[in-house]
Amino acid sequence: MADELGQLITSRLAAVADPTAAGAMQRYLKTEMDFFGVRAPTVQRIVREAVRETGVSRWEDLLDEARKLWDGAQCREQWYAAQQLTAYRSCRGRLEFLDLFEDMVVDGAWWDIVDNCHRRFAHLLAHHREQMDPLLRRWAVDPNHWKRRIAIITQLSSKEDTDVGLLEAAIYPNMAEQDFFLRKAIGWALREYAKTDPTWVRSFVASHRSELSGLSQREALKHLRIR
C-alpha cells in the first residue's frame, strides 16, 4: 500500500483544486510554481486520511513516499504534503531524512518551505548532535542564504535545551547581511529564546547593537521591556 500513498494524496488534492484560490496563493507567495488552490488545513486532512487508509507507518516507506512527492511535484501542495509525511513520529530524528531535508531547503528556497523544516532539523540536532552541530555551523556561512536561515532558526523551539554556542555561531556570520530573511531569522531566533532566557537576549542585543540590524533588534526585543 505504500506505493499508493503519494498517488492517493495527489489525486485527492487534484479533486478539490480551486483555480481561483490557486492564483491568489501563487501571488501571495510570489512564486512561479503552480498551486492546486487547496488550503493548508485541507492538505493536512488529506494527508492524515491517506496515511490512515493505506496503513503506512514505517519511516522507510514514509521517506520513500515523501521523496517521490517532493521530486515529482507539479503543485506546491505536493511539497507541503511531502513535508507533512516527514513529521510522523517514526521519522523524527532519523539521519536518513537529511538529504531530503537539504533538498527542501535548497529547492524550496522560500520561507514557507524552509521555515517548516526547522523542527525536523531540531530533532536531528537532538538525536545526532555530533553530526548536526558541525553541519549547521557550516551552513551558517554557506553561500546559500536559505541554508543560513535554517541554521539560525533550527533551535526556535528548543527552549531550555538551546545550545547557546551554536545559536551564536549561526548568528555572528550573518549579522551584517542585508538579506531581509536573514535579518528576520536572527530576530526571530533571539525572540524565541528570550522566552527562556530574557536576560541573555537583552545582554546579547546590547553587546551587539552596532552590528545587529534594526529589524533584528526589534524582533529580538519585541516582547521584552527594554531596560
mmCIF file with all atom_site columns, C-alpha atoms in Angstrom:
data_model
loop_
_atom_site.group_PDB
_atom_site.id
_atom_site.type_symbol
_atom_site.label_atom_id
_atom_site.label_alt_id
_atom_site.label_comp_id
_atom_site.label_asym_id
_atom_site.label_entity_id
_atom_site.label_seq_id
_atom_site.pdbx_PDB_ins_code
_atom_site.Cartn_x
_atom_site.Cartn_y
_atom_site.Cartn_z
_atom_site.occupancy
_atom_site.B_iso_or_equiv
_atom_site.pdbx_formal_charge
_atom_site.auth_seq_id
_atom_site.auth_comp_id
_atom_site.auth_asym_id
_atom_site.auth_atom_id
_atom_site.pdbx_PDB_model_num
ATOM 1   C CA . MET A 1 1   ? 0.000   0.000  0.000   1.00 0.00 ? 1   MET A CA 1
ATOM 2   C CA . ALA A 1 2   ? 2.987   2.330  0.465   1.00 0.00 ? 2   ALA A CA 1
ATOM 3   C CA . ASP A 1 3   ? 3.336   2.797  -3.283  1.00 0.00 ? 3   ASP A CA 1
ATOM 4   C CA . GLU A 1 4   ? -0.234  4.102  -3.406  1.00 0.00 ? 4   GLU A CA 1
ATOM 5   C CA . LEU A 1 5   ? 0.150   6.761  -0.727  1.00 0.00 ? 5   LEU A CA 1
ATOM 6   C CA . GLY A 1 6   ? 1.662   9.588  -2.754  1.00 0.00 ? 6   GLY A CA 1
ATOM 7   C CA . GLN A 1 7   ? -0.621  8.904  -5.701  1.00 0.00 ? 7   GLN A CA 1
ATOM 8   C CA . LEU A 1 8   ? -3.661  8.910  -3.421  1.00 0.00 ? 8   LEU A CA 1
ATOM 9   C CA . ILE A 1 9   ? -2.630  12.226 -1.863  1.00 0.00 ? 9   ILE A CA 1
ATOM 10  C CA . THR A 1 10  ? -2.065  13.822 -5.264  1.00 0.00 ? 10  THR A CA 1
ATOM 11  C CA . SER A 1 11  ? -5.364  12.586 -6.685  1.00 0.00 ? 11  SER A CA 1
ATOM 12  C CA . ARG A 1 12  ? -7.302  13.909 -3.702  1.00 0.00 ? 12  ARG A CA 1
ATOM 13  C CA . LEU A 1 13  ? -5.573  17.273 -3.875  1.00 0.00 ? 13  LEU A CA 1
ATOM 14  C CA . ALA A 1 14  ? -6.460  17.493 -7.555  1.00 0.00 ? 14  ALA A CA 1
ATOM 15  C CA . ALA A 1 15  ? -10.068 16.544 -6.801  1.00 0.00 ? 15  ALA A CA 1
ATOM 16  C CA . VAL A 1 16  ? -10.575 19.596 -4.571  1.00 0.00 ? 16  VAL A CA 1
ATOM 17  C CA . ALA A 1 17  ? -8.492  22.031 -6.632  1.00 0.00 ? 17  ALA A CA 1
ATOM 18  C CA . ASP A 1 18  ? -9.705  25.630 -6.732  1.00 0.00 ? 18  ASP A CA 1
ATOM 19  C CA . PRO A 1 19  ? -8.175  27.617 -9.626  1.00 0.00 ? 19  PRO A CA 1
ATOM 20  C CA . THR A 1 20  ? -9.217  30.961 -8.151  1.00 0.00 ? 20  THR A CA 1
ATOM 21  C CA . ALA A 1 21  ? -7.564  30.202 -4.814  1.00 0.00 ? 21  ALA A CA 1
ATOM 22  C CA . ALA A 1 22  ? -4.539  28.800 -6.649  1.00 0.00 ? 22  ALA A CA 1
ATOM 23  C CA . GLY A 1 23  ? -3.922  32.125 -8.362  1.00 0.00 ? 23  GLY A CA 1
ATOM 24  C CA . ALA A 1 24  ? -4.249  34.039 -5.122  1.00 0.00 ? 24  ALA A CA 1
ATOM 25  C CA . MET A 1 25  ? -1.857  31.694 -3.319  1.00 0.00 ? 25  MET A CA 1
ATOM 26  C CA . GLN A 1 26  ? 0.687   31.950 -6.101  1.00 0.00 ? 26  GLN A CA 1
ATOM 27  C CA . ARG A 1 27  ? 0.591   35.735 -5.976  1.00 0.00 ? 27  ARG A CA 1
ATOM 28  C CA . TYR A 1 28  ? 0.805   35.823 -2.180  1.00 0.00 ? 28  TYR A CA 1
ATOM 29  C CA . LEU A 1 29  ? 3.914   33.632 -2.126  1.00 0.00 ? 29  LEU A CA 1
ATOM 30  C CA . LYS A 1 30  ? 5.445   35.342 -5.169  1.00 0.00 ? 30  LYS A CA 1
ATOM 31  C CA . THR A 1 31  ? 6.343   32.018 -6.741  1.00 0.00 ? 31  THR A CA 1
ATOM 32  C CA . GLU A 1 32  ? 6.123   30.707 -10.282 1.00 0.00 ? 32  GLU A CA 1
ATOM 33  C CA . MET A 1 33  ? 5.273   27.214 -9.023  1.00 0.00 ? 33  MET A CA 1
ATOM 34  C CA . ASP A 1 34  ? 1.680   26.164 -9.621  1.00 0.00 ? 34  ASP A CA 1
ATOM 35  C CA . PHE A 1 35  ? -0.860  25.505 -6.880  1.00 0.00 ? 35  PHE A CA 1
ATOM 36  C CA . PHE A 1 36  ? -3.909  23.304 -6.685  1.00 0.00 ? 36  PHE A CA 1
ATOM 37  C CA . GLY A 1 37  ? -5.523  26.033 -4.602  1.00 0.00 ? 37  GLY A CA 1
ATOM 38  C CA . VAL A 1 38  ? -6.020  23.834 -1.524  1.00 0.00 ? 38  VAL A CA 1
ATOM 39  C CA . ARG A 1 39  ? -5.796  25.456 1.917   1.00 0.00 ? 39  ARG A CA 1
ATOM 40  C CA . ALA A 1 40  ? -3.340  24.125 4.485   1.00 0.00 ? 40  ALA A CA 1
ATOM 41  C CA . PRO A 1 41  ? -5.930  22.512 6.817   1.00 0.00 ? 41  PRO A CA 1
ATOM 42  C CA . THR A 1 42  ? -7.370  20.581 3.887   1.00 0.00 ? 42  THR A CA 1
ATOM 43  C CA . VAL A 1 43  ? -3.920  19.447 2.740   1.00 0.00 ? 43  VAL A CA 1
ATOM 44  C CA . GLN A 1 44  ? -3.218  18.232 6.276   1.00 0.00 ? 44  GLN A CA 1
ATOM 45  C CA . ARG A 1 45  ? -6.513  16.359 6.471   1.00 0.00 ? 45  ARG A CA 1
ATOM 46  C CA . ILE A 1 46  ? -5.956  14.698 3.102   1.00 0.00 ? 46  ILE A CA 1
ATOM 47  C CA . VAL A 1 47  ? -2.505  13.521 4.158   1.00 0.00 ? 47  VAL A CA 1
ATOM 48  C CA . ARG A 1 48  ? -3.732  12.198 7.516   1.00 0.00 ? 48  ARG A CA 1
ATOM 49  C CA . GLU A 1 49  ? -6.605  10.318 5.925   1.00 0.00 ? 49  GLU A CA 1
ATOM 50  C CA . ALA A 1 50  ? -4.416  8.860  3.183   1.00 0.00 ? 50  ALA A CA 1
ATOM 51  C CA . VAL A 1 51  ? -1.830  7.656  5.703   1.00 0.00 ? 51  VAL A CA 1
ATOM 52  C CA . ARG A 1 52  ? -4.543  6.091  7.834   1.00 0.00 ? 52  ARG A CA 1
ATOM 53  C CA . GLU A 1 53  ? -6.262  4.400  4.906   1.00 0.00 ? 53  GLU A CA 1
ATOM 54  C CA . THR A 1 54  ? -3.072  2.973  3.416   1.00 0.00 ? 54  THR A CA 1
ATOM 55  C CA . GLY A 1 55  ? -1.679  1.945  6.789   1.00 0.00 ? 55  GLY A CA 1
ATOM 56  C CA . VAL A 1 56  ? 1.747   3.368  6.043   1.00 0.00 ? 56  VAL A CA 1
ATOM 57  C CA . SER A 1 57  ? 3.736   3.916  9.236   1.00 0.00 ? 57  SER A CA 1
ATOM 58  C CA . ARG A 1 58  ? 7.320   2.680  8.734   1.00 0.00 ? 58  ARG A CA 1
ATOM 59  C CA . TRP A 1 59  ? 9.797   5.502  8.383   1.00 0.00 ? 59  TRP A CA 1
ATOM 60  C CA . GLU A 1 60  ? 11.325  3.827  5.340   1.00 0.00 ? 60  GLU A CA 1
ATOM 61  C CA . ASP A 1 61  ? 8.008   3.923  3.495   1.00 0.00 ? 61  ASP A CA 1
ATOM 62  C CA . LEU A 1 62  ? 7.199   7.459  4.600   1.00 0.00 ? 62  LEU A CA 1
ATOM 63  C CA . LEU A 1 63  ? 10.624  8.636  3.426   1.00 0.00 ? 63  LEU A CA 1
ATOM 64  C CA . ASP A 1 64  ? 10.178  6.912  0.070   1.00 0.00 ? 64  ASP A CA 1
ATOM 65  C CA . GLU A 1 65  ? 6.739   8.443  -0.488  1.00 0.00 ? 65  GLU A CA 1
ATOM 66  C CA . ALA A 1 66  ? 7.829   11.870 0.712   1.00 0.00 ? 66  ALA A CA 1
ATOM 67  C CA . ARG A 1 67  ? 10.792  11.749 -1.669  1.00 0.00 ? 67  ARG A CA 1
ATOM 68  C CA . LYS A 1 68  ? 8.597   10.782 -4.614  1.00 0.00 ? 68  LYS A CA 1
ATOM 69  C CA . LEU A 1 69  ? 6.073   13.509 -3.798  1.00 0.00 ? 69  LEU A CA 1
ATOM 70  C CA . TRP A 1 70  ? 8.823   16.098 -3.469  1.00 0.00 ? 70  TRP A CA 1
ATOM 71  C CA . ASP A 1 71  ? 10.699  15.155 -6.629  1.00 0.00 ? 71  ASP A CA 1
ATOM 72  C CA . GLY A 1 72  ? 7.583   14.740 -8.744  1.00 0.00 ? 72  GLY A CA 1
ATOM 73  C CA . ALA A 1 73  ? 5.662   17.777 -7.506  1.00 0.00 ? 73  ALA A CA 1
ATOM 74  C CA . GLN A 1 74  ? 3.857   19.865 -10.086 1.00 0.00 ? 74  GLN A CA 1
ATOM 75  C CA . CYS A 1 75  ? 1.988   21.920 -7.478  1.00 0.00 ? 75  CYS A CA 1
ATOM 76  C CA . ARG A 1 76  ? 3.219   23.351 -4.204  1.00 0.00 ? 76  ARG A CA 1
ATOM 77  C CA . GLU A 1 77  ? 0.696   21.474 -2.077  1.00 0.00 ? 77  GLU A CA 1
ATOM 78  C CA . GLN A 1 78  ? 2.525   18.265 -3.004  1.00 0.00 ? 78  GLN A CA 1
ATOM 79  C CA . TRP A 1 79  ? 5.598   19.768 -1.373  1.00 0.00 ? 79  TRP A CA 1
ATOM 80  C CA . TYR A 1 80  ? 3.541   20.583 1.710   1.00 0.00 ? 80  TYR A CA 1
ATOM 81  C CA . ALA A 1 81  ? 2.242   17.014 1.770   1.00 0.00 ? 81  ALA A CA 1
ATOM 82  C CA . ALA A 1 82  ? 5.785   15.648 1.462   1.00 0.00 ? 82  ALA A CA 1
ATOM 83  C CA . GLN A 1 83  ? 6.838   17.736 4.438   1.00 0.00 ? 83  GLN A CA 1
ATOM 84  C CA . GLN A 1 84  ? 3.896   16.502 6.482   1.00 0.00 ? 84  GLN A CA 1
ATOM 85  C CA . LEU A 1 85  ? 4.824   12.882 5.793   1.00 0.00 ? 85  LEU A CA 1
ATOM 86  C CA . THR A 1 86  ? 8.241   13.513 7.370   1.00 0.00 ? 86  THR A CA 1
ATOM 87  C CA . ALA A 1 87  ? 6.658   14.792 10.592  1.00 0.00 ? 87  ALA A CA 1
ATOM 88  C CA . TYR A 1 88  ? 5.348   11.427 11.779  1.00 0.00 ? 88  TYR A CA 1
ATOM 89  C CA . ARG A 1 89  ? 6.858   10.118 14.993  1.00 0.00 ? 89  ARG A CA 1
ATOM 90  C CA . SER A 1 90  ? 8.671   7.222  13.324  1.00 0.00 ? 90  SER A CA 1
ATOM 91  C CA . CYS A 1 91  ? 10.541  9.732  11.137  1.00 0.00 ? 91  CYS A CA 1
ATOM 92  C CA . ARG A 1 92  ? 11.755  12.128 13.795  1.00 0.00 ? 92  ARG A CA 1
ATOM 93  C CA . GLY A 1 93  ? 15.474  12.377 14.353  1.00 0.00 ? 93  GLY A CA 1
ATOM 94  C CA . ARG A 1 94  ? 16.460  9.942  11.600  1.00 0.00 ? 94  ARG A CA 1
ATOM 95  C CA . LEU A 1 95  ? 19.564  10.973 9.664   1.00 0.00 ? 95  LEU A CA 1
ATOM 96  C CA . GLU A 1 96  ? 18.257  9.084  6.647   1.00 0.00 ? 96  GLU A CA 1
ATOM 97  C CA . PHE A 1 97  ? 15.967  12.078 6.053   1.00 0.00 ? 97  PHE A CA 1
ATOM 98  C CA . LEU A 1 98  ? 18.784  14.637 5.966   1.00 0.00 ? 98  LEU A CA 1
ATOM 99  C CA . ASP A 1 99  ? 19.300  14.534 2.193   1.00 0.00 ? 99  ASP A CA 1
ATOM 100 C CA . LEU A 1 100 ? 15.588  15.150 1.619   1.00 0.00 ? 100 LEU A CA 1
ATOM 101 C CA . PHE A 1 101 ? 15.532  17.972 4.157   1.00 0.00 ? 101 PHE A CA 1
ATOM 102 C CA . GLU A 1 102 ? 18.524  19.586 2.475   1.00 0.00 ? 102 GLU A CA 1
ATOM 103 C CA . ASP A 1 103 ? 16.690  19.432 -0.850  1.00 0.00 ? 103 ASP A CA 1
ATOM 104 C CA . MET A 1 104 ? 13.664  21.020 0.769   1.00 0.00 ? 104 MET A CA 1
ATOM 105 C CA . VAL A 1 105 ? 15.828  23.938 1.908   1.00 0.00 ? 105 VAL A CA 1
ATOM 106 C CA . VAL A 1 106 ? 17.758  24.350 -1.340  1.00 0.00 ? 106 VAL A CA 1
ATOM 107 C CA . ASP A 1 107 ? 14.986  23.617 -3.844  1.00 0.00 ? 107 ASP A CA 1
ATOM 108 C CA . GLY A 1 108 ? 12.153  25.057 -1.762  1.00 0.00 ? 108 GLY A CA 1
ATOM 109 C CA . ALA A 1 109 ? 14.162  28.276 -1.402  1.00 0.00 ? 109 ALA A CA 1
ATOM 110 C CA . TRP A 1 110 ? 11.355  30.266 0.148   1.00 0.00 ? 110 TRP A CA 1
ATOM 111 C CA . TRP A 1 111 ? 10.092  30.922 3.660   1.00 0.00 ? 111 TRP A CA 1
ATOM 112 C CA . ASP A 1 112 ? 7.003   28.698 3.543   1.00 0.00 ? 112 ASP A CA 1
ATOM 113 C CA . ILE A 1 113 ? 9.080   25.598 2.843   1.00 0.00 ? 113 ILE A CA 1
ATOM 114 C CA . VAL A 1 114 ? 12.279  26.422 4.711   1.00 0.00 ? 114 VAL A CA 1
ATOM 115 C CA . ASP A 1 115 ? 10.622  27.569 7.913   1.00 0.00 ? 115 ASP A CA 1
ATOM 116 C CA . ASN A 1 116 ? 8.543   24.398 8.029   1.00 0.00 ? 116 ASN A CA 1
ATOM 117 C CA . CYS A 1 117 ? 11.796  22.408 8.192   1.00 0.00 ? 117 CYS A CA 1
ATOM 118 C CA . HIS A 1 118 ? 13.089  23.854 11.436  1.00 0.00 ? 118 HIS A CA 1
ATOM 119 C CA . ARG A 1 119 ? 11.541  21.241 13.729  1.00 0.00 ? 119 ARG A CA 1
ATOM 120 C CA . ARG A 1 120 ? 12.904  18.471 11.506  1.00 0.00 ? 120 ARG A CA 1
ATOM 121 C CA . PHE A 1 121 ? 16.401  19.867 11.912  1.00 0.00 ? 121 PHE A CA 1
ATOM 122 C CA . ALA A 1 122 ? 15.852  20.362 15.648  1.00 0.00 ? 122 ALA A CA 1
ATOM 123 C CA . HIS A 1 123 ? 15.013  16.663 16.017  1.00 0.00 ? 123 HIS A CA 1
ATOM 124 C CA . LEU A 1 124 ? 18.110  15.719 14.053  1.00 0.00 ? 124 LEU A CA 1
ATOM 125 C CA . LEU A 1 125 ? 20.235  18.000 16.231  1.00 0.00 ? 125 LEU A CA 1
ATOM 126 C CA . ALA A 1 126 ? 18.798  16.488 19.399  1.00 0.00 ? 126 ALA A CA 1
ATOM 127 C CA . HIS A 1 127 ? 19.442  12.911 18.267  1.00 0.00 ? 127 HIS A CA 1
ATOM 128 C CA . HIS A 1 128 ? 22.686  13.367 16.323  1.00 0.00 ? 128 HIS A CA 1
ATOM 129 C CA . ARG A 1 129 ? 24.494  16.345 17.779  1.00 0.00 ? 129 ARG A CA 1
ATOM 130 C CA . GLU A 1 130 ? 27.953  15.158 16.734  1.00 0.00 ? 130 GLU A CA 1
ATOM 131 C CA . GLN A 1 131 ? 26.921  15.195 13.072  1.00 0.00 ? 131 GLN A CA 1
ATOM 132 C CA . MET A 1 132 ? 24.465  18.075 13.069  1.00 0.00 ? 132 MET A CA 1
ATOM 133 C CA . ASP A 1 133 ? 26.384  20.649 15.108  1.00 0.00 ? 133 ASP A CA 1
ATOM 134 C CA . PRO A 1 134 ? 29.265  20.945 12.609  1.00 0.00 ? 134 PRO A CA 1
ATOM 135 C CA . LEU A 1 135 ? 26.837  20.762 9.672   1.00 0.00 ? 135 LEU A CA 1
ATOM 136 C CA . LEU A 1 136 ? 24.765  23.679 10.965  1.00 0.00 ? 136 LEU A CA 1
ATOM 137 C CA . ARG A 1 137 ? 27.908  25.692 11.674  1.00 0.00 ? 137 ARG A CA 1
ATOM 138 C CA . ARG A 1 138 ? 28.972  25.153 8.048   1.00 0.00 ? 138 ARG A CA 1
ATOM 139 C CA . TRP A 1 139 ? 25.518  26.073 6.801   1.00 0.00 ? 139 TRP A CA 1
ATOM 140 C CA . ALA A 1 140 ? 25.644  29.311 8.801   1.00 0.00 ? 140 ALA A CA 1
ATOM 141 C CA . VAL A 1 141 ? 28.326  30.531 6.385   1.00 0.00 ? 141 VAL A CA 1
ATOM 142 C CA . ASP A 1 142 ? 27.119  28.728 3.258   1.00 0.00 ? 142 ASP A CA 1
ATOM 143 C CA . PRO A 1 143 ? 26.676  30.784 0.062   1.00 0.00 ? 143 PRO A CA 1
ATOM 144 C CA . ASN A 1 144 ? 23.055  29.611 0.034   1.00 0.00 ? 144 ASN A CA 1
ATOM 145 C CA . HIS A 1 145 ? 21.115  32.056 2.208   1.00 0.00 ? 145 HIS A CA 1
ATOM 146 C CA . TRP A 1 146 ? 18.334  29.547 2.881   1.00 0.00 ? 146 TRP A CA 1
ATOM 147 C CA . LYS A 1 147 ? 20.847  27.170 4.437   1.00 0.00 ? 147 LYS A CA 1
ATOM 148 C CA . ARG A 1 148 ? 21.965  30.089 6.574   1.00 0.00 ? 148 ARG A CA 1
ATOM 149 C CA . ARG A 1 149 ? 18.373  30.773 7.579   1.00 0.00 ? 149 ARG A CA 1
ATOM 150 C CA . ILE A 1 150 ? 17.718  27.191 8.682   1.00 0.00 ? 150 ILE A CA 1
ATOM 151 C CA . ALA A 1 151 ? 20.974  27.186 10.663  1.00 0.00 ? 151 ALA A CA 1
ATOM 152 C CA . ILE A 1 152 ? 19.746  30.261 12.537  1.00 0.00 ? 152 ILE A CA 1
ATOM 153 C CA . ILE A 1 153 ? 16.188  29.056 13.201  1.00 0.00 ? 153 ILE A CA 1
ATOM 154 C CA . THR A 1 154 ? 16.785  25.340 13.871  1.00 0.00 ? 154 THR A CA 1
ATOM 155 C CA . GLN A 1 155 ? 16.552  25.885 17.641  1.00 0.00 ? 155 GLN A CA 1
ATOM 156 C CA . LEU A 1 156 ? 13.417  28.057 17.623  1.00 0.00 ? 156 LEU A CA 1
ATOM 157 C CA . SER A 1 157 ? 11.511  25.562 19.764  1.00 0.00 ? 157 SER A CA 1
ATOM 158 C CA . SER A 1 158 ? 14.399  24.222 21.829  1.00 0.00 ? 158 SER A CA 1
ATOM 159 C CA . LYS A 1 159 ? 13.719  26.419 24.887  1.00 0.00 ? 159 LYS A CA 1
ATOM 160 C CA . GLU A 1 160 ? 15.983  25.359 27.774  1.00 0.00 ? 160 GLU A CA 1
ATOM 161 C CA . ASP A 1 161 ? 17.715  22.810 25.531  1.00 0.00 ? 161 ASP A CA 1
ATOM 162 C CA . THR A 1 162 ? 19.020  25.581 23.273  1.00 0.00 ? 162 THR A CA 1
ATOM 163 C CA . ASP A 1 163 ? 22.735  25.309 22.589  1.00 0.00 ? 163 ASP A CA 1
ATOM 164 C CA . VAL A 1 164 ? 23.667  28.961 23.004  1.00 0.00 ? 164 VAL A CA 1
ATOM 165 C CA . GLY A 1 165 ? 27.095  28.417 21.492  1.00 0.00 ? 165 GLY A CA 1
ATOM 166 C CA . LEU A 1 166 ? 25.538  27.027 18.329  1.00 0.00 ? 166 LEU A CA 1
ATOM 167 C CA . LEU A 1 167 ? 22.970  29.838 18.257  1.00 0.00 ? 167 LEU A CA 1
ATOM 168 C CA . GLU A 1 168 ? 25.757  32.415 18.454  1.00 0.00 ? 168 GLU A CA 1
ATOM 169 C CA . ALA A 1 169 ? 27.745  30.594 15.781  1.00 0.00 ? 169 ALA A CA 1
ATOM 170 C CA . ALA A 1 170 ? 24.750  30.778 13.468  1.00 0.00 ? 170 ALA A CA 1
ATOM 171 C CA . ILE A 1 171 ? 24.031  34.450 14.176  1.00 0.00 ? 171 ILE A CA 1
ATOM 172 C CA . TYR A 1 172 ? 27.511  36.016 14.190  1.00 0.00 ? 172 TYR A CA 1
ATOM 173 C CA . PRO A 1 173 ? 28.404  35.472 10.494  1.00 0.00 ? 173 PRO A CA 1
ATOM 174 C CA . ASN A 1 174 ? 25.037  36.840 9.408   1.00 0.00 ? 174 ASN A CA 1
ATOM 175 C CA . MET A 1 175 ? 24.642  39.994 11.478  1.00 0.00 ? 175 MET A CA 1
ATOM 176 C CA . ALA A 1 176 ? 25.985  42.226 8.713   1.00 0.00 ? 176 ALA A CA 1
ATOM 177 C CA . GLU A 1 177 ? 23.951  40.588 5.940   1.00 0.00 ? 177 GLU A CA 1
ATOM 178 C CA . GLN A 1 178 ? 21.485  42.811 4.090   1.00 0.00 ? 178 GLN A CA 1
ATOM 179 C CA . ASP A 1 179 ? 19.112  39.942 3.270   1.00 0.00 ? 179 ASP A CA 1
ATOM 180 C CA . PHE A 1 180 ? 15.702  40.522 4.860   1.00 0.00 ? 180 PHE A CA 1
ATOM 181 C CA . PHE A 1 181 ? 15.125  36.835 5.577   1.00 0.00 ? 181 PHE A CA 1
ATOM 182 C CA . LEU A 1 182 ? 18.410  36.502 7.447   1.00 0.00 ? 182 LEU A CA 1
ATOM 183 C CA . ARG A 1 183 ? 17.818  39.641 9.491   1.00 0.00 ? 183 ARG A CA 1
ATOM 184 C CA . LYS A 1 184 ? 14.319  38.441 10.311  1.00 0.00 ? 184 LYS A CA 1
ATOM 185 C CA . ALA A 1 185 ? 15.617  34.977 11.213  1.00 0.00 ? 185 ALA A CA 1
ATOM 186 C CA . ILE A 1 186 ? 18.134  36.404 13.674  1.00 0.00 ? 186 ILE A CA 1
ATOM 187 C CA . GLY A 1 187 ? 15.478  38.462 15.401  1.00 0.00 ? 187 GLY A CA 1
ATOM 188 C CA . TRP A 1 188 ? 13.050  35.553 15.424  1.00 0.00 ? 188 TRP A CA 1
ATOM 189 C CA . ALA A 1 189 ? 15.588  33.154 16.945  1.00 0.00 ? 189 ALA A CA 1
ATOM 190 C CA . LEU A 1 190 ? 16.508  35.663 19.650  1.00 0.00 ? 190 LEU A CA 1
ATOM 191 C CA . ARG A 1 191 ? 12.855  36.490 20.347  1.00 0.00 ? 191 ARG A CA 1
ATOM 192 C CA . GLU A 1 192 ? 12.006  32.834 20.890  1.00 0.00 ? 192 GLU A CA 1
ATOM 193 C CA . TYR A 1 193 ? 15.000  32.238 23.136  1.00 0.00 ? 193 TYR A CA 1
ATOM 194 C CA . ALA A 1 194 ? 14.034  35.353 25.111  1.00 0.00 ? 194 ALA A CA 1
ATOM 195 C CA . LYS A 1 195 ? 11.023  33.376 26.364  1.00 0.00 ? 195 LYS A CA 1
ATOM 196 C CA . THR A 1 196 ? 13.522  31.076 28.107  1.00 0.00 ? 196 THR A CA 1
ATOM 197 C CA . ASP A 1 197 ? 16.366  33.441 28.999  1.00 0.00 ? 197 ASP A CA 1
ATOM 198 C CA . PRO A 1 198 ? 15.384  37.099 28.566  1.00 0.00 ? 198 PRO A CA 1
ATOM 199 C CA . THR A 1 199 ? 18.460  38.307 30.436  1.00 0.00 ? 199 THR A CA 1
ATOM 200 C CA . TRP A 1 200 ? 20.792  36.594 27.989  1.00 0.00 ? 200 TRP A CA 1
ATOM 201 C CA . VAL A 1 201 ? 18.943  38.013 24.978  1.00 0.00 ? 201 VAL A CA 1
ATOM 202 C CA . ARG A 1 202 ? 18.942  41.552 26.380  1.00 0.00 ? 202 ARG A CA 1
ATOM 203 C CA . SER A 1 203 ? 22.670  41.268 27.035  1.00 0.00 ? 203 SER A CA 1
ATOM 204 C CA . PHE A 1 204 ? 23.363  39.838 23.592  1.00 0.00 ? 204 PHE A CA 1
ATOM 205 C CA . VAL A 1 205 ? 21.458  42.610 21.830  1.00 0.00 ? 205 VAL A CA 1
ATOM 206 C CA . ALA A 1 206 ? 23.089  45.297 23.977  1.00 0.00 ? 206 ALA A CA 1
ATOM 207 C CA . SER A 1 207 ? 26.556  43.885 23.286  1.00 0.00 ? 207 SER A CA 1
ATOM 208 C CA . HIS A 1 208 ? 25.987  43.761 19.524  1.00 0.00 ? 208 HIS A CA 1
ATOM 209 C CA . ARG A 1 209 ? 23.774  46.776 18.989  1.00 0.00 ? 209 ARG A CA 1
ATOM 210 C CA . SER A 1 210 ? 26.138  48.289 16.437  1.00 0.00 ? 210 SER A CA 1
ATOM 211 C CA . GLU A 1 211 ? 26.295  45.048 14.439  1.00 0.00 ? 211 GLU A CA 1
ATOM 212 C CA . LEU A 1 212 ? 22.689  43.865 14.520  1.00 0.00 ? 212 LEU A CA 1
ATOM 213 C CA . SER A 1 213 ? 20.233  45.383 12.083  1.00 0.00 ? 213 SER A CA 1
ATOM 214 C CA . GLY A 1 214 ? 17.359  47.419 13.427  1.00 0.00 ? 214 GLY A CA 1
ATOM 215 C CA . LEU A 1 215 ? 14.977  44.697 12.258  1.00 0.00 ? 215 LEU A CA 1
ATOM 216 C CA . SER A 1 216 ? 16.844  42.005 14.163  1.00 0.00 ? 216 SER A CA 1
ATOM 217 C CA . GLN A 1 217 ? 16.888  44.117 17.308  1.00 0.00 ? 217 GLN A CA 1
ATOM 218 C CA . ARG A 1 218 ? 13.201  44.986 17.133  1.00 0.00 ? 218 ARG A CA 1
ATOM 219 C CA . GLU A 1 219 ? 12.243  41.363 16.628  1.00 0.00 ? 219 GLU A CA 1
ATOM 220 C CA . ALA A 1 220 ? 14.541  40.161 19.413  1.00 0.00 ? 220 ALA A CA 1
ATOM 221 C CA . LEU A 1 221 ? 13.169  42.599 21.964  1.00 0.00 ? 221 LEU A CA 1
ATOM 222 C CA . LYS A 1 222 ? 9.571   42.571 20.743  1.00 0.00 ? 222 LYS A CA 1
ATOM 223 C CA . HIS A 1 223 ? 8.131   41.043 23.904  1.00 0.00 ? 223 HIS A CA 1
ATOM 224 C CA . LEU A 1 224 ? 10.707  42.367 26.339  1.00 0.00 ? 224 LEU A CA 1
ATOM 225 C CA . ARG A 1 225 ? 10.676  45.624 28.202  1.00 0.00 ? 225 ARG A CA 1
ATOM 226 C CA . ILE A 1 226 ? 13.853  47.498 27.330  1.00 0.00 ? 226 ILE A CA 1
ATOM 227 C CA . ARG A 1 227 ? 15.880  48.274 30.405  1.00 0.00 ? 227 ARG A CA 1
#
